[in-house]
Each structure stands twice: as structure tokens, then as C-alpha cells.
CSV table of C-alpha atoms and ligand atoms in Angstrom, one decimal:
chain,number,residue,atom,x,y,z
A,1,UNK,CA,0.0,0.0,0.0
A,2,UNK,CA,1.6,3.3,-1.1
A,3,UNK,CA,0.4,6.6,0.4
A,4,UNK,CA,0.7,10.7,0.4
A,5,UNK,CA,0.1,11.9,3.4
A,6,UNK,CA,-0.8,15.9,1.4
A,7,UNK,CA,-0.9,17.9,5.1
A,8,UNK,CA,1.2,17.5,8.4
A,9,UNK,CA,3.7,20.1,10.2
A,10,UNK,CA,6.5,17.6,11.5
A,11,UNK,CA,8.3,20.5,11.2
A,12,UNK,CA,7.2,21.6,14.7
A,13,UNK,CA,8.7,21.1,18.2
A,14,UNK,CA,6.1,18.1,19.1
A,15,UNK,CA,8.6,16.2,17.2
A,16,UNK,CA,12.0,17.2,17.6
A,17,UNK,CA,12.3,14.3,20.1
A,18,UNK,CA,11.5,11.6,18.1
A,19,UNK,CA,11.2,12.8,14.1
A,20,UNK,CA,13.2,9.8,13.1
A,21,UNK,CA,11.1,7.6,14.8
A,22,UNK,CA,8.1,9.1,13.6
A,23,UNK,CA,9.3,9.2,9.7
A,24,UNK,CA,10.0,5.2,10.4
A,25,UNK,CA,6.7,4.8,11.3
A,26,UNK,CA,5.0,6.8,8.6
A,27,UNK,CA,7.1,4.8,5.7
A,28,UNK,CA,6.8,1.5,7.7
A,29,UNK,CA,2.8,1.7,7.5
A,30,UNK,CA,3.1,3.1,3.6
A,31,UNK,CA,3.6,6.5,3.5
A,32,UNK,CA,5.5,7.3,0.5
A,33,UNK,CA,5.3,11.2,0.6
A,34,UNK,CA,5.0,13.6,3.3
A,35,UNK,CA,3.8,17.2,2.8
A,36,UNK,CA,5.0,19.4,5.3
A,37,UNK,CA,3.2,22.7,5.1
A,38,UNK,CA,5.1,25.7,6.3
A,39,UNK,CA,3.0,28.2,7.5
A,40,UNK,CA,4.8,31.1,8.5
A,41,UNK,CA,8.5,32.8,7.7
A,42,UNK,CA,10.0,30.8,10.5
A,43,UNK,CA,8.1,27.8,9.4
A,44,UNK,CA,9.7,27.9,5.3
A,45,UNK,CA,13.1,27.7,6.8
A,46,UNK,CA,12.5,24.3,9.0
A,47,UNK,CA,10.0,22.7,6.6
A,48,UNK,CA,12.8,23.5,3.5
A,49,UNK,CA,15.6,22.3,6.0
A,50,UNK,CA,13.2,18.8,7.2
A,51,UNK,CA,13.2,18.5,3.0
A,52,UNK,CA,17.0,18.7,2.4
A,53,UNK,CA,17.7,15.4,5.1
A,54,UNK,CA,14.3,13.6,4.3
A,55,UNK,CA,13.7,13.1,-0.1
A,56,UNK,CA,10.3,11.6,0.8
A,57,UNK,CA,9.1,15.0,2.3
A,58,UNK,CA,7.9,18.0,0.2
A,59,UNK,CA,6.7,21.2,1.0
A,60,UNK,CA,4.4,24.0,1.0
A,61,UNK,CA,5.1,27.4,1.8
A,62,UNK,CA,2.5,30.1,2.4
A,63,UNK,CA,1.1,32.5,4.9
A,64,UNK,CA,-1.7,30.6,7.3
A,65,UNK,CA,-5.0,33.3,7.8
A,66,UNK,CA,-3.9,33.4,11.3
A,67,UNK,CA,-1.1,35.2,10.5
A,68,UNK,CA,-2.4,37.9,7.6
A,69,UNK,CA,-1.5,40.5,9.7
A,70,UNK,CA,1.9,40.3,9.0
A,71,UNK,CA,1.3,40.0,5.0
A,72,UNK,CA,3.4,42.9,3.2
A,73,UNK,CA,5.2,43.1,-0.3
A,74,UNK,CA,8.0,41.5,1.7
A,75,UNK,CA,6.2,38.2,3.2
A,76,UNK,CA,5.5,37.9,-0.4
A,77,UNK,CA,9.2,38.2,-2.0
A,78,UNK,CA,9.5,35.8,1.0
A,79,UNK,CA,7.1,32.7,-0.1
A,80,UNK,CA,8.0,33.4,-3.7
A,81,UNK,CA,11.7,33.0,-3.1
A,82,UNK,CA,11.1,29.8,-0.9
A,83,UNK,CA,9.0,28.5,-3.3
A,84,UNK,CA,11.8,28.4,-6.0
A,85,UNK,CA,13.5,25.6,-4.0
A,86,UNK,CA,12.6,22.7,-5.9
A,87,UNK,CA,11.0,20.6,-3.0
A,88,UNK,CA,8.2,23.0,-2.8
A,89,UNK,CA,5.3,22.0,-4.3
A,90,UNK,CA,2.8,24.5,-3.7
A,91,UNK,CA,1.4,27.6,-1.5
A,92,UNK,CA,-0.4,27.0,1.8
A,93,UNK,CA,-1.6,27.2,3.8
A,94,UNK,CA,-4.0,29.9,3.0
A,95,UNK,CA,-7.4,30.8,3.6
A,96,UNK,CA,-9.6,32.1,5.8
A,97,UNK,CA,-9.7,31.3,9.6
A,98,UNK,CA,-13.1,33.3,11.4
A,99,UNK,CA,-12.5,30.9,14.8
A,100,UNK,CA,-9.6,32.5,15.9
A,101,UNK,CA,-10.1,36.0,14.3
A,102,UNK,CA,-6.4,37.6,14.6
A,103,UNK,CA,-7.2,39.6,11.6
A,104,UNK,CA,-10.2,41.2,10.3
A,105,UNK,CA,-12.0,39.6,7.3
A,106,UNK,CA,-11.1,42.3,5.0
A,107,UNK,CA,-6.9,41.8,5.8
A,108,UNK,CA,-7.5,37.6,5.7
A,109,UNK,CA,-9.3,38.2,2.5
A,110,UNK,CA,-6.5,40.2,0.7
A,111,UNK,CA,-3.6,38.0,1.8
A,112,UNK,CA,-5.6,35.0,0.8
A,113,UNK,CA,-6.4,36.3,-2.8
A,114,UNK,CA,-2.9,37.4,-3.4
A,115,UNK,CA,-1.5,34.3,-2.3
A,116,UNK,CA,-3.6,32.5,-4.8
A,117,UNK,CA,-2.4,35.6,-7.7
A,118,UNK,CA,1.2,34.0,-6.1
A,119,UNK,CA,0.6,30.5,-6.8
A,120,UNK,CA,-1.0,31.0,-10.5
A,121,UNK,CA,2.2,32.7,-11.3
A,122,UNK,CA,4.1,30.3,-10.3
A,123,UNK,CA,2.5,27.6,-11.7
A,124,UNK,CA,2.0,26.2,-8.1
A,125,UNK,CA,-1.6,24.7,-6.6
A,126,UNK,CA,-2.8,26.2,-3.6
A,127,UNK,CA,-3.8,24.7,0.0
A,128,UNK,CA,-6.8,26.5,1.7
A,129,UNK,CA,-7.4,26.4,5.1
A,130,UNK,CA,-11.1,27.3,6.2
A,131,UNK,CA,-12.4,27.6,9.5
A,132,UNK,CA,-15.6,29.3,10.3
A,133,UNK,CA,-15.5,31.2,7.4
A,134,UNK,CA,-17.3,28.4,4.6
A,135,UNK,CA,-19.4,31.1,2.8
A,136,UNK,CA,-16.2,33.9,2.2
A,137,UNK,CA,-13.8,31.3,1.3
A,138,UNK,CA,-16.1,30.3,-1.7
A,139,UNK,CA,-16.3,33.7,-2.2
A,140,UNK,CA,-13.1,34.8,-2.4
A,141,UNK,CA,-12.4,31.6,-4.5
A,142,UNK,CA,-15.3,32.8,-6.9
A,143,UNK,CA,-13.8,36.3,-7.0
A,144,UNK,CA,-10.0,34.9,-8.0
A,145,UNK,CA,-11.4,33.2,-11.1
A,146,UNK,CA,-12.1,29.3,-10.7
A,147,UNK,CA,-11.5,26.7,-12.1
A,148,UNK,CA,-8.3,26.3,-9.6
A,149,UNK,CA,-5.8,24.2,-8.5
A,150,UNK,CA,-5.9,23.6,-5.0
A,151,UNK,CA,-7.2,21.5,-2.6
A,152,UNK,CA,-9.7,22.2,0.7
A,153,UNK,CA,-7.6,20.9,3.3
A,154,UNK,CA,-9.5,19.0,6.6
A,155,UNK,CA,-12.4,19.5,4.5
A,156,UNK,CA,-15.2,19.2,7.1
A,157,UNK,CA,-18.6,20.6,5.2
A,158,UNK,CA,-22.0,18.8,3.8
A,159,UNK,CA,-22.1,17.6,0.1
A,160,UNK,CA,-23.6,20.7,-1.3
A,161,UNK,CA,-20.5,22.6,0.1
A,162,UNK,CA,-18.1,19.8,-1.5
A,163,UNK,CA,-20.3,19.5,-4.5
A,164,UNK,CA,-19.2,24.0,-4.8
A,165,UNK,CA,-15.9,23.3,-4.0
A,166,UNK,CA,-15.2,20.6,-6.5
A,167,UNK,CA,-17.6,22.8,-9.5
A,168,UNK,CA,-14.4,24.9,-9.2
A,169,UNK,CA,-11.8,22.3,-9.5
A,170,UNK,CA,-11.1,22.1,-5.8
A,171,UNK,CA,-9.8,18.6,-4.6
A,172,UNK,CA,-11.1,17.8,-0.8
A,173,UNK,CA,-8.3,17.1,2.1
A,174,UNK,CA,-10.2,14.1,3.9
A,175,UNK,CA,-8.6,13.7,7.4
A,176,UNK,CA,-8.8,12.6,11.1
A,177,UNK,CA,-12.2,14.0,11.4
A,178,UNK,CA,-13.5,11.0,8.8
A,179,UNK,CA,-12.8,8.6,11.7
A,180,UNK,CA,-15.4,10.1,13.9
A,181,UNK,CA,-18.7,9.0,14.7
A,182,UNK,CA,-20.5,12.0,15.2
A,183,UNK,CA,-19.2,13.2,11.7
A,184,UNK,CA,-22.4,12.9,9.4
A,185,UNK,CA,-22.4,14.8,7.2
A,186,UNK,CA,-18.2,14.1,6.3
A,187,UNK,CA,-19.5,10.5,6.1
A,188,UNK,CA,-21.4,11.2,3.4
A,189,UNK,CA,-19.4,13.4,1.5
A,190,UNK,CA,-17.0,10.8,1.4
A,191,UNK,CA,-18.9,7.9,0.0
A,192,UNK,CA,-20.9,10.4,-2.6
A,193,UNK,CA,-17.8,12.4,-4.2
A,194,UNK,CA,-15.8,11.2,-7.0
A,195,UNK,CA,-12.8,9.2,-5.8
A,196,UNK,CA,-10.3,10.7,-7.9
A,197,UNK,CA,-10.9,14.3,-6.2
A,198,UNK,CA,-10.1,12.7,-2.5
A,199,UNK,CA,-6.2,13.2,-1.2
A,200,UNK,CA,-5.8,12.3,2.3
A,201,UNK,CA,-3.9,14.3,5.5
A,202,UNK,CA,-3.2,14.0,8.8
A,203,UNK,CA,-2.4,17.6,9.8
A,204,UNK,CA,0.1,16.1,12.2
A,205,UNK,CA,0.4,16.6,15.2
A,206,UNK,CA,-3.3,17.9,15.3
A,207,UNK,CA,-6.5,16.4,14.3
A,208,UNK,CA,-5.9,13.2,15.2
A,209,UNK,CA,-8.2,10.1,14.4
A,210,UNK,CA,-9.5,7.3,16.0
A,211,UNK,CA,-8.4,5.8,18.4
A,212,UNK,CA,-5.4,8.2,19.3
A,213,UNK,CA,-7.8,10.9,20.0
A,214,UNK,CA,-6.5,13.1,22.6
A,215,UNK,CA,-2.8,12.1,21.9
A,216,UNK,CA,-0.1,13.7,19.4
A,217,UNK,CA,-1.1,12.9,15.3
A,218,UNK,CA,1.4,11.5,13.3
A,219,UNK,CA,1.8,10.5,9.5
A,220,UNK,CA,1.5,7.0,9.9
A,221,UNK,CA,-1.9,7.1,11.9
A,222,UNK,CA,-3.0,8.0,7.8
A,223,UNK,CA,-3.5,4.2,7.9
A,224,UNK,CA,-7.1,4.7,10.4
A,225,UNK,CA,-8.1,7.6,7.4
A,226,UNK,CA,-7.7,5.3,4.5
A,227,UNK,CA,-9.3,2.3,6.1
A,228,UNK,CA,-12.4,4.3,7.6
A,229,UNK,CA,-12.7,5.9,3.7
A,230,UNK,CA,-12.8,2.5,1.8
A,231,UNK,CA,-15.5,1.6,4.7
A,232,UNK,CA,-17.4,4.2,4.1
A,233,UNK,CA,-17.2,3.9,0.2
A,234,UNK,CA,-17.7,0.0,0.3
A,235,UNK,CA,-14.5,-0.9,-1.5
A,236,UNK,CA,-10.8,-2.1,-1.0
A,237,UNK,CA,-7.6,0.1,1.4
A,238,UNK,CA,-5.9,-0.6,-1.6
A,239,UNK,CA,-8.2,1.0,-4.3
A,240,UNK,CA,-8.3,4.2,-1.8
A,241,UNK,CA,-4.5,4.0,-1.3
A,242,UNK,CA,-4.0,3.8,-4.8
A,243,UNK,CA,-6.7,6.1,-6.2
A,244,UNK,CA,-5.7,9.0,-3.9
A,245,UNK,CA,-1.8,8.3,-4.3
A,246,UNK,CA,-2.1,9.0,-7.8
A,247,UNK,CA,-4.4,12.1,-7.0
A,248,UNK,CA,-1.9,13.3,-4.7
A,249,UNK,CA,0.7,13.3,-7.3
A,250,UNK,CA,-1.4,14.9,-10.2
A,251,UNK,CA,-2.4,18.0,-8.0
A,252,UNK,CA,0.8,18.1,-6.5
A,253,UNK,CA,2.9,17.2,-9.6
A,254,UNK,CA,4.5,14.8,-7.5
A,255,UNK,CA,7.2,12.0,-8.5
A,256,UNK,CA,6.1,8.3,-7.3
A,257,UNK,CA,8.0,5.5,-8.4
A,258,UNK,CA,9.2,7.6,-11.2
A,259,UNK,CA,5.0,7.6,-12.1
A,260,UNK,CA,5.0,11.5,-12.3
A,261,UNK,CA,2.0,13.2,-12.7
B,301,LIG,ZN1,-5.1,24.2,8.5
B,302,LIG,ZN1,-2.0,22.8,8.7
């Protein structure tokens, strides 16, 4: 079984005690790519660093909607000169966050658009982050001229909101929150939606699945995602595996086996 996991941040200090250990894992259970999504300026420099040691691990550099205050002309020379290092693979993670409101909707909503101007330019697809804000993101993905290449990470909406998203060439992020009960609505989304616009995440260390809830994610917990998805869509772990491999690698233009996108 071969498998992308398209969203973690091992880049972070919940694993500088055990990031070999945990890479182990992740390609001992299948894991065949790891996207690390840097998030922040501080964040390029350890996800591009966790690249040079690690060939299996790609990256994403962008500015997360928690931190659009701080977008200036400068943040931007920023991503677009770490996105010129060839293990980047795209911008994120960008969006709109209206949980944790550290910017109003106006500053998240310019940052967001011109990160998305960024990643056209560069030929790059885009990972959005949405929380709270379901109706703007659409919105703002409306305004910046669909169809796109991107992907709505945790996606966590009902099927009319995935049926919008993937009208304008959207892939859906399934993660952790497929593996819980009380998740309805994700449920169906998943066994409704065409297989070949699923990639899977674990957004390591956060949003972890079932039965680890409570305790620190980690790539190779993708395992419980891609066995709770071909449940849910009555089929094999393997047809998932390999279905959302290969999406993984067409969105993200990524090399597998020398099977490039
Ligand atoms: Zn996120
Ligand atoms: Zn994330």
C-alpha cells in the first residue's frame, strides 16, 4: 500500500524528540510522501531544511489566515523566493480562519487572494485552510477566477458545500475527522464524491483520528483515514490507497516510483 500523506507540520517542536522515529513509522505503515506545510517565515526555513535530510518530504510554503497581519510586499518576496526551492510543491496554507479572528475579514481576505495571484504565477496549486469562514472562502475563490488548482484541506462541510468546491476544480483534504462518529455529514461526502478528487492528510500533530484521540497525530496514523474511507465507500484500502496516491501526485505534480503526474 503506497500513500501521500498531502498535510502534516512535522516541522514543529512536538517532534524534535522523536522525528526519526516518527518518519519510520509513517514509511513503515506506507507512507510514500510527506507534505510538510510551512506556514509562517520561521516555518519555510524548518519545513525546507526537514526536506534537504528527508527526499520523501515535500513542501508548501505560504502564509496561514492566522497570521495575515503580517502579510506585506515582503512576506510575499519571501514565499515566492522559498517556493523556487525545488522541493516546494505548492502555497499554503492559506485561507480564511473566522474561529480565531487575529485579523479582520477584509486583511485575511487580501492576503488569501494574493496568495492565490502568487501560486497562479508560479505555476504552483494552492492549499486552503477554512475555518468558520465556509461562505467567504467560496467567495473569495469565486472572486479569483475558478477553475483552480488547490485543494480544501480537513475538508469538514456537507455535500452541497463539497459539490461547490469541486464545481471549481477544488480537490477535498479528507482527514482525522472521517474517523469520527458523530461526523455525518463528512460521512457522506465521502462515499458520494468522485474518488479521484479525494487526497488524504493527517495535519500532524493535530486532528488526530481514531483511536489516538487526545494524543499527538502523526503521519503513519494515515492508515485509520484510509481504512475508515474505503469503509465508508464500500471498497478495497488498496483501491483508496492507490486512487488518492495517484491524486496526490497529479495535483501536487509529484514524482512516485518515477510515475509523475
Ligand atoms: Zn489548517
Ligand atoms: Zn495545517
Amino acid at each position: 500500500m503506497r500513500l501521500v500523506d498531502t498535510h502534516c507540520h512535522l516541522d514543529l517542536e512536538a517532534f524534535d524528540e522523536d522525528r526519526a522515529q516518527v518518519l519510520a513509522r509513517a514509511r513503515a505503515s506506507g507512507v510514500e510522501r510527506i507534505l510538510v506545510v510551512g506556514f509562517a517565515p520561521e516555518r519555510w526555513e524548518s519545513a525546507l531544511r526537514l526536506a534537504q535530510s528527508e527526499p520523501d518530504v515535500a513542501v508548501a510554503v505560504g502564509l496561514h489566515p492566522t497570521e495575515a497581519a503580517r502579510y506585506n510586499d515582503e512576506v510575499e518576496a519571501g514565499i515566492r523566493e522559498a517556493a523556487m526551492s525545488p522541493s516546494v510543491c505548492a502555497i499554503g496554507e492559506i485561507g480564511l480562519d473566522y474561529h480565531w479572528m487575529t485579523a479582520p475579514a477584509e486583511v485575511q481576505r487580501r492576503a488569501f487572494l494574493r496568495q492565490i495571484a502568487l501560486a497562479r504565477e508560479m505555476d504552483l496549486p494552492f492549499i486552503v485552510h477554512q475555518r468558520d469562514a465556509a461562505e467567504d472562502t467560496l467567495d473569495a475563490l469565486q472572486e479569483a477566477g475558478p477553475p483552480h488548482r488547490g485543494v480544501m484541506h480537513c475538508f469538514t462541510g456537507d455535500l452541497t458545500y463539497a459539490e461547490r468546491c469541486l464545481a471549481m476544480g477544488m480537490y477535498l483534504g479528507i482527514g482525522g475527522a472521517v474517523t469520527f462518529r458523530k461526523a455525518t455529514d463528512l460521512h457522506e461526502v465521502v462515499r458520494s464524491v468522485p474518488l479521484d478528487r479525494l487526497v488524504l492528510e493527517t495535519d500532524a500533530p493535530y486532528m488526530t483520528p481514531s483511536p489516538h484521540r487526545g494524543k499527538r497525530n502523526e503521519p503513519s496514523y494515515l492508515r485509520f483515514i484510509v481504512e475508515r474511507v474505503a469503509e465508508l465507500r464500500d471498497t478495497s484500502v488498496e483501491e483508496v490507497a492507490e486512487a488518492t496516491t495517484a491524486n496526490a501526485a497529479r495535483l501536487f505534480n509529484l514524482d512516485i516510483d518515477g510515475r509523475a503526474a
